[in-house]
Coordinates of C-alpha atoms in Angstrom, one line a residue:
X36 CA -12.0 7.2 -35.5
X37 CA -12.7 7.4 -31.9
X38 CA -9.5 6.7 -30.7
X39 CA -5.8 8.6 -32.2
X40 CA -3.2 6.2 -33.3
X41 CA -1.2 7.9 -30.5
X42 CA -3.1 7.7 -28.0
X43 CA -3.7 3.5 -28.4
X44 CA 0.4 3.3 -29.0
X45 CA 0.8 5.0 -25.8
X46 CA -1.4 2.5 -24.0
X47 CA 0.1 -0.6 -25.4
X48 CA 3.5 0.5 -24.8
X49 CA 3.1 1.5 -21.2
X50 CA 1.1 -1.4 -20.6
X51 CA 3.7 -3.6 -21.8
X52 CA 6.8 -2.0 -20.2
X53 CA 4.8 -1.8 -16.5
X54 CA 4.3 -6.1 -17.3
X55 CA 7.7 -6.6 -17.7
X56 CA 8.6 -4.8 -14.8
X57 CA 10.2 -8.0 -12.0
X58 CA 12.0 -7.9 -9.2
X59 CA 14.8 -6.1 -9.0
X60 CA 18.1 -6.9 -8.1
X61 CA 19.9 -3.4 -7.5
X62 CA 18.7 0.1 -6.7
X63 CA 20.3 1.2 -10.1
X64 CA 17.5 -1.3 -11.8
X65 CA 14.8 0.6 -10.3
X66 CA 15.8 4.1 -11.0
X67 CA 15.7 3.2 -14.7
X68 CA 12.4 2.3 -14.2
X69 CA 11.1 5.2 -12.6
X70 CA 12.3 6.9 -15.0
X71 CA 11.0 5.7 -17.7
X72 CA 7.5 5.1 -15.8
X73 CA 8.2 9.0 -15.1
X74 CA 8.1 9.8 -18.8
X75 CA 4.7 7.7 -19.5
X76 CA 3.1 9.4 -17.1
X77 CA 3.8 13.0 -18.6
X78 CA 3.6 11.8 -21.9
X79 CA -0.1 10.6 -21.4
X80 CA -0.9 13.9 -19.0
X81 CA 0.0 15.6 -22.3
X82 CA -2.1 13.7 -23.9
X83 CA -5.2 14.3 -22.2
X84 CA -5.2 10.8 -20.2
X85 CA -6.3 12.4 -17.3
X86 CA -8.8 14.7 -18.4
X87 CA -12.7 13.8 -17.5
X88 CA -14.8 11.6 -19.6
X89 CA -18.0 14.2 -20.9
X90 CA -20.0 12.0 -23.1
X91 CA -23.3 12.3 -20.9
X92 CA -23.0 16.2 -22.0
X93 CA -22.8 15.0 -25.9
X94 CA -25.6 12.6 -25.2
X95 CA -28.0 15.5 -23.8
X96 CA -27.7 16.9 -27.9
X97 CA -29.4 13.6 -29.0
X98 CA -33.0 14.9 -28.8
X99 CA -33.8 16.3 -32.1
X100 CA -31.7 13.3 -34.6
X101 CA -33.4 10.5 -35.9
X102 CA -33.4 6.6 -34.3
X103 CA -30.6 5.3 -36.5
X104 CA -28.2 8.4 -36.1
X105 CA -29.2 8.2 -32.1
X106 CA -27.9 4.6 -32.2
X107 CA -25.0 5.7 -34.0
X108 CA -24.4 8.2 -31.5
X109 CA -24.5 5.7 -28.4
X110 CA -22.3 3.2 -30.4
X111 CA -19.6 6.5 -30.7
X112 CA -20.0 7.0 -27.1
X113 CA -19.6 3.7 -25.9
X114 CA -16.3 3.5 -27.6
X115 CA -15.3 7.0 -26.6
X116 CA -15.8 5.5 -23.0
X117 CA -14.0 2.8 -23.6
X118 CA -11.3 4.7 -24.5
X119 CA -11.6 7.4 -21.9
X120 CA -11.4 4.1 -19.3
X121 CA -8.1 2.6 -20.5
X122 CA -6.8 6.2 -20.7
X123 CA -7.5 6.3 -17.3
X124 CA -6.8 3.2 -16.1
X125 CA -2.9 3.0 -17.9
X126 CA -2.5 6.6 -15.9
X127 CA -3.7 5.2 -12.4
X128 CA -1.7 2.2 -13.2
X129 CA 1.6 4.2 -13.9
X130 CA 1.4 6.2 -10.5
X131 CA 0.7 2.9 -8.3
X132 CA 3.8 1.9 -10.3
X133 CA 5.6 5.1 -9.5
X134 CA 5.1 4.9 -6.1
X135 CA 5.8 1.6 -5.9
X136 CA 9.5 1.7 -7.3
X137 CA 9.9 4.8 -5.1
X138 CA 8.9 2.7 -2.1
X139 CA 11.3 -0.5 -3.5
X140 CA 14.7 2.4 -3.3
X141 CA 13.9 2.2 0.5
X142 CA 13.4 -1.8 0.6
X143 CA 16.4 -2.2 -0.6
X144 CA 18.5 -0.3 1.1
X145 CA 17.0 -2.1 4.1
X146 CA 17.4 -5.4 2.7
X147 CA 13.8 -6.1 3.1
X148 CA 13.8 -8.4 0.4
X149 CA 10.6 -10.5 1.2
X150 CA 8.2 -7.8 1.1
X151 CA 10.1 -6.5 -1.7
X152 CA 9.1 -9.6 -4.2
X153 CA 5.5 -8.7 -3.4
X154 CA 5.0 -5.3 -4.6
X155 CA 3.4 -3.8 -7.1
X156 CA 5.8 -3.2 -9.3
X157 CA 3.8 -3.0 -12.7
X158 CA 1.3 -1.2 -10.6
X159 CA -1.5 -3.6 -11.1
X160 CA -1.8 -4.5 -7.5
X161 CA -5.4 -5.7 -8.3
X162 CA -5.3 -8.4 -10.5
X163 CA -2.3 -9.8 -7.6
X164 CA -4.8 -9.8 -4.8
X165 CA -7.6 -11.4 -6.9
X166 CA -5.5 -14.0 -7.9
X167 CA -5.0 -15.0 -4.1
X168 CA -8.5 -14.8 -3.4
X169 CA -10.5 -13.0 -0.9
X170 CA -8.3 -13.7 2.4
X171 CA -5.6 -11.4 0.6
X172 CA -8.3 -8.6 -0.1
X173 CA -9.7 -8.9 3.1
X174 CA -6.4 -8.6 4.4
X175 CA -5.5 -5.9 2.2
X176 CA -8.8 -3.8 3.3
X177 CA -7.4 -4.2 7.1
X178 CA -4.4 -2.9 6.4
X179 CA -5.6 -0.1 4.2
X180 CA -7.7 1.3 7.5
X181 CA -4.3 1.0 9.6
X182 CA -2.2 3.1 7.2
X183 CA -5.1 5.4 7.2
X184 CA -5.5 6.0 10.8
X185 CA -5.4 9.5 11.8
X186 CA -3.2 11.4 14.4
X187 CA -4.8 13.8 16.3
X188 CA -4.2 17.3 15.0
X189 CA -6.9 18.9 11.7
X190 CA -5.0 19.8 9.0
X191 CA -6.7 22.7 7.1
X192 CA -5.5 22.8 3.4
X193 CA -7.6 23.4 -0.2
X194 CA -7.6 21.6 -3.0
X195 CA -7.4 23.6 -6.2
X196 CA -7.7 22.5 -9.4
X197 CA -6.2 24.8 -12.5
X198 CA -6.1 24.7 -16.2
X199 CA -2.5 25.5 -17.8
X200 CA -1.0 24.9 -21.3
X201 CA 1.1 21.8 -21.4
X202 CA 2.7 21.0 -25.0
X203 CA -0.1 23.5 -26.5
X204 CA -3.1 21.8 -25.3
X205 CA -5.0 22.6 -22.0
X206 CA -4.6 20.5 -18.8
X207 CA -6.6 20.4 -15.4
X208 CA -4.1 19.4 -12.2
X209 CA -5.9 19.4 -9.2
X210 CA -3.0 20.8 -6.3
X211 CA -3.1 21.0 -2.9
X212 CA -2.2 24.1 -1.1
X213 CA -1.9 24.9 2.9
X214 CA -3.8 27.9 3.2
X215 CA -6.4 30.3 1.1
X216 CA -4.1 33.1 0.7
X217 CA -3.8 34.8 -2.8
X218 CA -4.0 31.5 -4.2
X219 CA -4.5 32.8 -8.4
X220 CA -1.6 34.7 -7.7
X221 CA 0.6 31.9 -6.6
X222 CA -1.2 29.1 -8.8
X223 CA 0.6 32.3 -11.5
X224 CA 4.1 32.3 -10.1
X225 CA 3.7 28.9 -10.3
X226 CA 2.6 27.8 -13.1
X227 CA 2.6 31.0 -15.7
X228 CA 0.9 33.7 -16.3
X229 CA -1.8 31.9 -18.7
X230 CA -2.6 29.4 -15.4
X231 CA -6.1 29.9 -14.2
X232 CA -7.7 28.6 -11.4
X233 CA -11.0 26.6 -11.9
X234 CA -12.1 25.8 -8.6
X235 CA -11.2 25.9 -4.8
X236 CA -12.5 23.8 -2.0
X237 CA -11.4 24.2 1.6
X238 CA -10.8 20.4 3.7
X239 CA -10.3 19.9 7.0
X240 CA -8.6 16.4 7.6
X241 CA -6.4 14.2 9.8
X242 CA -3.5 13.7 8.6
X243 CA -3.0 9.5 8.1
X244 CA 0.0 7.4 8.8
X245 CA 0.8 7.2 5.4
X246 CA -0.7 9.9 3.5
X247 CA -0.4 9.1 -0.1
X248 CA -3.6 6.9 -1.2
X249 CA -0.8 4.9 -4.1
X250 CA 1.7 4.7 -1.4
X251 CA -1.0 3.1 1.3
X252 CA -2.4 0.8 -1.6
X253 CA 0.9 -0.2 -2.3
X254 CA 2.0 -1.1 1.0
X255 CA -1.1 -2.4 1.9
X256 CA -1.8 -4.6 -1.1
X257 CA 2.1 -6.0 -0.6
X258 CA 2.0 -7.1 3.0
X259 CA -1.7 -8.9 1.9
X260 CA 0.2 -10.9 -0.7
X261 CA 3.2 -12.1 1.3
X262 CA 0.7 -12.8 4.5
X263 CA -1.7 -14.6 1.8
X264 CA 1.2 -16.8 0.3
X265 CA 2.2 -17.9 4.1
X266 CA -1.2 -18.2 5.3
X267 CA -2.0 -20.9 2.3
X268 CA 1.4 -22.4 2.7
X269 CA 1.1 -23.0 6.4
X270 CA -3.1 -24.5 5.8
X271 CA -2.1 -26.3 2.9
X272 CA 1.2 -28.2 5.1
X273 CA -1.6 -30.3 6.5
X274 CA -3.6 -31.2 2.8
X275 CA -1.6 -34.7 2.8
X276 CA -4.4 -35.5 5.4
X277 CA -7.2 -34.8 2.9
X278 CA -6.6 -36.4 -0.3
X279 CA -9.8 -34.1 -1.5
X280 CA -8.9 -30.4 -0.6
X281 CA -5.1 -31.3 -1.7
X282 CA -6.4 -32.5 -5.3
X283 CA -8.9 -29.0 -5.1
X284 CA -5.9 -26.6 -4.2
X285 CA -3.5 -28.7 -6.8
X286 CA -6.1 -27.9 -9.7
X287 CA -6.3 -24.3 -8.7
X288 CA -2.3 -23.9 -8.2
X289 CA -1.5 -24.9 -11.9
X290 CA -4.4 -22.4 -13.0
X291 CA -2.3 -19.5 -11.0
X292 CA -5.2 -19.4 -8.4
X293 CA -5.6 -20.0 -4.9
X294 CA -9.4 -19.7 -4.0
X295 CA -12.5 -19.7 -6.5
X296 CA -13.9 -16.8 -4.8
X297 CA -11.1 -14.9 -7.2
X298 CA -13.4 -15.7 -9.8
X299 CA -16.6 -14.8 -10.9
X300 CA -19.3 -17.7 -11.8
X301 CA -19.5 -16.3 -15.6
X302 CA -16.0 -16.1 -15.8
X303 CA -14.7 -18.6 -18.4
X304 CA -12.0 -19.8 -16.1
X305 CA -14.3 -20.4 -13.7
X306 CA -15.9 -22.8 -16.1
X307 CA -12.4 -24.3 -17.2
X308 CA -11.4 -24.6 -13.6
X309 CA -14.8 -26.3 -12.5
X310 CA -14.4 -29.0 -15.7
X311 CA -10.7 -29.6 -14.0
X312 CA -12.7 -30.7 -11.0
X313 CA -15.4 -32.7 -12.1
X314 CA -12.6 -34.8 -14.2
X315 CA -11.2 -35.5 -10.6
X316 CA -14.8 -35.7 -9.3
X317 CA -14.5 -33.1 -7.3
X318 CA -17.4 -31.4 -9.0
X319 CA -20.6 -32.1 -10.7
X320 CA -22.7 -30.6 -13.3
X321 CA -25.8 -28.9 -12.4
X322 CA -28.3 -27.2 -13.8
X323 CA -27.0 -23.7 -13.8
X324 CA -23.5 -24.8 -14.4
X325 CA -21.5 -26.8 -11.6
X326 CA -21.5 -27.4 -7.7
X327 CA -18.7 -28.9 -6.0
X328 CA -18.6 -32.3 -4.8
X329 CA -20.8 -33.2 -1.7
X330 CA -18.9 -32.6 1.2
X331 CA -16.3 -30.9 -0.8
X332 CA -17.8 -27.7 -0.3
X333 CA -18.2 -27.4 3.6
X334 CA -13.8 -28.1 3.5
X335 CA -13.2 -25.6 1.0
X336 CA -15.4 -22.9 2.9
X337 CA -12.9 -23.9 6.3
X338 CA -10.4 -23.4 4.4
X339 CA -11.6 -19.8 3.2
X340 CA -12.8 -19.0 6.8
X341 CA -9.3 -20.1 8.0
X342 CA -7.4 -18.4 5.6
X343 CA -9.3 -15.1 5.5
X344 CA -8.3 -14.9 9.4
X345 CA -4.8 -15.7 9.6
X346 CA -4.2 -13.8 6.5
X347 CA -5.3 -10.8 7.9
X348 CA -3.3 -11.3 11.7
X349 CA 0.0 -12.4 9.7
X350 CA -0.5 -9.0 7.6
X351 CA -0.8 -6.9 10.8
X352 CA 1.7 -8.4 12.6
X353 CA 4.4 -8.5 9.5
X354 CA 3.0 -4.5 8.8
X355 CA 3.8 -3.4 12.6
X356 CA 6.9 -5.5 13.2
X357 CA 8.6 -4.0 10.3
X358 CA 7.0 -0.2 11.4
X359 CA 8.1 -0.6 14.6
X360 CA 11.7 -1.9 13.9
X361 CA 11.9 1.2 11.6
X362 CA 10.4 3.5 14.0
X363 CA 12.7 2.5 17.1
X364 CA 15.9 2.8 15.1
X365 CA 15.3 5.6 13.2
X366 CA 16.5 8.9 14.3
X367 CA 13.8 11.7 14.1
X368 CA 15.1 14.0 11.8
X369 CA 15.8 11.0 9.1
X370 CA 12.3 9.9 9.4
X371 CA 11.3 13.1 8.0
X372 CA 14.0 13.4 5.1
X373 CA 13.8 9.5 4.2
X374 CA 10.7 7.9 5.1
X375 CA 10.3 4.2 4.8
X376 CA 7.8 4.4 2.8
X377 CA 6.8 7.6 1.1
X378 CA 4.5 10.3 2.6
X379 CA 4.8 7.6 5.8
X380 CA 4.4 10.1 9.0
X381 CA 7.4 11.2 10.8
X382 CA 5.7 10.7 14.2
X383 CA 3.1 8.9 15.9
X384 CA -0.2 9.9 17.3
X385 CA -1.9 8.0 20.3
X386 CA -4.2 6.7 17.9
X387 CA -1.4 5.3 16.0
X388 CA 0.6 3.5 18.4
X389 CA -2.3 1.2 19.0
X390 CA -1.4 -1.1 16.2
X391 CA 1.8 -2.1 18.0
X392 CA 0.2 -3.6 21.1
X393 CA -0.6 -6.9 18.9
X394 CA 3.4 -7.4 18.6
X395 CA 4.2 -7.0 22.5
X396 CA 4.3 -10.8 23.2
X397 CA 6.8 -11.3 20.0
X398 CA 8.8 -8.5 21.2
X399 CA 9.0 -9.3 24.7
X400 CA 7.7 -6.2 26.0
X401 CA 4.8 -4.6 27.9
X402 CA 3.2 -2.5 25.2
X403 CA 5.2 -2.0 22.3
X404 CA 3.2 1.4 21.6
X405 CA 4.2 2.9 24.9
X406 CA 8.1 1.8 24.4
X407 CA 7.4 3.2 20.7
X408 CA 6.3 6.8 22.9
X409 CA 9.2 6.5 25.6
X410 CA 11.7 6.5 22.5
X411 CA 10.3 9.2 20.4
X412 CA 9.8 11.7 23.7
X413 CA 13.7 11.4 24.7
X414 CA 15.3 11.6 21.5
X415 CA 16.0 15.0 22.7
X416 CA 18.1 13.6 25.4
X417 CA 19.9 11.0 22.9
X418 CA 23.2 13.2 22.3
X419 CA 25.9 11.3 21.8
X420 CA 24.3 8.1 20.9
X421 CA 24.5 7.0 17.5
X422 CA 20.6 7.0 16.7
X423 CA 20.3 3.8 15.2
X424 CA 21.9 2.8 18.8
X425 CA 19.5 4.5 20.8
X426 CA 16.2 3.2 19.9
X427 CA 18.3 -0.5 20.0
X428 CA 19.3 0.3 23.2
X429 CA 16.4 1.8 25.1
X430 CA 13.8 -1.6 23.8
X431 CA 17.3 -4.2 24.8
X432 CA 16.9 -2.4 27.9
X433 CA 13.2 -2.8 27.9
X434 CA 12.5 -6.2 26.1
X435 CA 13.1 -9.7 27.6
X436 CA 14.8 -10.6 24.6
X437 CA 18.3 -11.5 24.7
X438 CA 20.9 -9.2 23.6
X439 CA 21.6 -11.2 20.7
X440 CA 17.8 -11.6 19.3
X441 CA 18.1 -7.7 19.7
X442 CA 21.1 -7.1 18.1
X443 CA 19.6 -9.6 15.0
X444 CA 16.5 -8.3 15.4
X445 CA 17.8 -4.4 14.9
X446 CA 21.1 -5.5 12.9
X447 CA 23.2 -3.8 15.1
X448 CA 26.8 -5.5 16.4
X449 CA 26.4 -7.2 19.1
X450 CA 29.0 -4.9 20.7
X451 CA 28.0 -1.8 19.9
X452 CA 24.6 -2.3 21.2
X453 CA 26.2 -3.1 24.4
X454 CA 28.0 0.2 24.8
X455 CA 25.5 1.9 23.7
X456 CA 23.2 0.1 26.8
X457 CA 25.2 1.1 28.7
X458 CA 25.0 5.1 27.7
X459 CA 21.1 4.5 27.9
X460 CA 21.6 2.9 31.6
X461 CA 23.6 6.4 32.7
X462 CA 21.2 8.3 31.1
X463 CA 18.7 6.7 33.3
X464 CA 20.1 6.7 36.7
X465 CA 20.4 9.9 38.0
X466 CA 21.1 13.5 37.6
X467 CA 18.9 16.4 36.4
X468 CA 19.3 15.4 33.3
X469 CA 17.9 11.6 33.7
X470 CA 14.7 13.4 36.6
X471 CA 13.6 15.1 32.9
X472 CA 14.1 11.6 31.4
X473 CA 12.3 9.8 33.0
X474 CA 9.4 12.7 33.5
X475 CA 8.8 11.7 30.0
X476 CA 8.9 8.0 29.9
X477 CA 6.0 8.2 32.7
X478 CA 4.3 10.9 30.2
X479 CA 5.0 8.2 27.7
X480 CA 3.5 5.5 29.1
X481 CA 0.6 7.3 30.7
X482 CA -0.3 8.6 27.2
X483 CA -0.6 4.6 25.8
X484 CA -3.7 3.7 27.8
X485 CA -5.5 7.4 26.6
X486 CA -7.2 8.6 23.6

């Protein structure tokens, strides 16, 4: 039997609890969850779920048997693969998952509800976007490249991966340390004294935005859901006008899709959906299976054009609204002990604060980037300002936004942020004190414009 009872119980039952994973409604849901998501994941690490797939080595030892025990052989391996796949594939899901609830604690203490009901939370964040089409992977790709934008400093570390004994069996970890310095004898200390290490390799890299690759997909594949869903509700406002494309997106809206480029022309939904649409004569049969209607199919590729564009704007702008918010009210040293999103950088490099300037006009500023710089280079000089207050302040002071949009817009009393303006506006005229100040807004803001 290629495959242990265990083994296949342990993918079914992850698999089901990560599909019943919904929204959920307190923080105390969601801790529940991770831990139980927790204990999948160490149950299948101790199961081997992660170790590497080595059937091409088995195949190599096919030479001297016969033809039928060789096709025996490949059957064996195929299903060994197959195996070795969903092994893998129930682990990667877990850990989107994982870092997915983790990322859902800090949405809800920030109330940020809407992009909340479009995370991964069973950690299949694939099967979401493909359901929306390719505007929502497109706009996820965009997004992925922002959160992955490096600062400016290398960070040397090397990755190591080690074998230990984990419930009697042995398991490789890859780890990642800071520097090359008696590394077996601290992979040792670590991990006991039967830990070896198997390999070392030295990497120089920028440190991104977001540095976790789960959290990034996560985030990114999120924002691409929520911009999708408002980018086909604000196109598909106007389908009353076009009695075609409204019957077209009707079909595909009861079949839980939004574009056929989510499917794949062998797919048998594909062909389900296509029958749909000749019924309404909105297709017609062809000889290599169906084409839409004449006409039809110049509107539906608008549509996609359309969509795929202001899919990927509304993620960006939604993305760096929501970063910047979080970034202007946060104080320094709580960015680094509670991220909004995990592994998410604690400060911003001038590569970084680029993403901003696309938000200016919304926020009524000059460059939200260099406002984002004059902020972060005088928190030094914020004492005795609240430091949700400050940021508040300093961009009230700085946008042409009312004081009450600002105090919505940070969720700050209206009040407060007033007295706390007025702190910033002492700070800012005169003294030795307010000289260094503003020294470092004109650093700040000469920085924006530079790589």
């Amino acid at each position: 039997m290629v495959e242990t009872s265990s083994s296949a119980s342990l993918i079914a039952q992850a698999n089901r609890f990560m599909d019943e994973i919904g929204e959920p409604s307190n923080e105390d849901e969601v801790l529940r969850n991770l831990d139980e998501l927790e204990r999948f994941k160490e149950d299948m690490q101790q199961s081997g779920f992660s170790a590497p797939f080595i059937g091409s080595a088995n195949a190599k030892k096919a030479e001297d048997l016969g033809e039928a025990e060789v096709a025996d052989l490949r059957k064996q391996l195929r299903k060994m693969k197959d195996a070795a796949n969903a092994k893998k594939f129930t682990l990667n899901r877990a850990m989107i998952a994982i870092a997915a609830n983790r990322i859902a604690v800090r949405m809800l203490e920030r109330n940020m509800r809407e992009v909340l009901r479009t995370l991964p939370l069973g950690g299949n964040y694939i099967a979401r976007l493909v359901r929306h089409g390719e505007h929502a992977v497109h706009a996820y790709s965009v997004l992925l490249d922002t959160l992955s934008t490096a600062g400016t400093e290398l960070e040397r570390s090397v990755l190591v991966t080690i074998e230990r004994q984990v419930g009697g069996k042995k398991v490789q970890e890859k780890i990642k340390l800071l520097s090359e310095q008696k590394i077996e004898e601290r992979v040792r200390r670590a991990y006991g004294k039967s830990a070896r290490v198997v390999s070392t390799e030295v990497r120089g890299v920028q440190d991104s935005l977001v540095r976790s690759r789960g959290v990034r997909a996560c985030v990114a594949s999120a924002y691409a859901v929520l911009a999708a869903d408002k980018a086909e509700r604000e196109f598909d406002a106007e389908l009353k006008k076009d009695s075609r494309i409204h019957a077209y997106v009707e079909i595909l809206t009861k079949n839980g899709m939004s574009d056929l480029s989510a499917l794949e022309d062998d797919d048998d939904r594909y062909f389900l959906l296509m029958e749909q649409l000749a019924a309404k004569g909105l297709a017609v049969k062809a000889p290599e299976g169906y084409a839409l209607a004449e006409g039809l199919a110049e509107e539906v590729d608008e549509r996609r054009k359309w969509l795929k564009g202001n899919a990927a704007r509304k993620a960006s702008e939604e993305l760096s609204l929501d970063l910047f918010k979080y970034y202007m009210s946060t104080p320094a040293r709580r960015r680094e002990s509670a991220p909004l999103f995990p592994s998410l950088s604690g400060s911003l490099s001038l590569k970084q604060v680029r993403m901003f300037g696309q938000v200016s006009r919304t926020l009524g500023v000059k460059d939200a980037g260099s406002l984002l710089l004059e902020k972060m280079d005088s928190e030094p000089l914020s004492a005795g300002i609240k430091g949700d207050l400050f940021g508040a302040a300093l961009f009230s002071l700085r946008s042409s936004r009312g004081k009450k949009w600002c105090a919505e817009f940070f969720g700050v009393g209206e009040e407060e942020l007033e007295e706390a303006r007025g702190k910033v506006e002492a700070l800012l005229s005169g003294g030795e004190r307010a000289r260094k100040f503003m020294g470092l807004v004109k650093d700040a803001r000469g920085k924006g414009g530079k790589e």
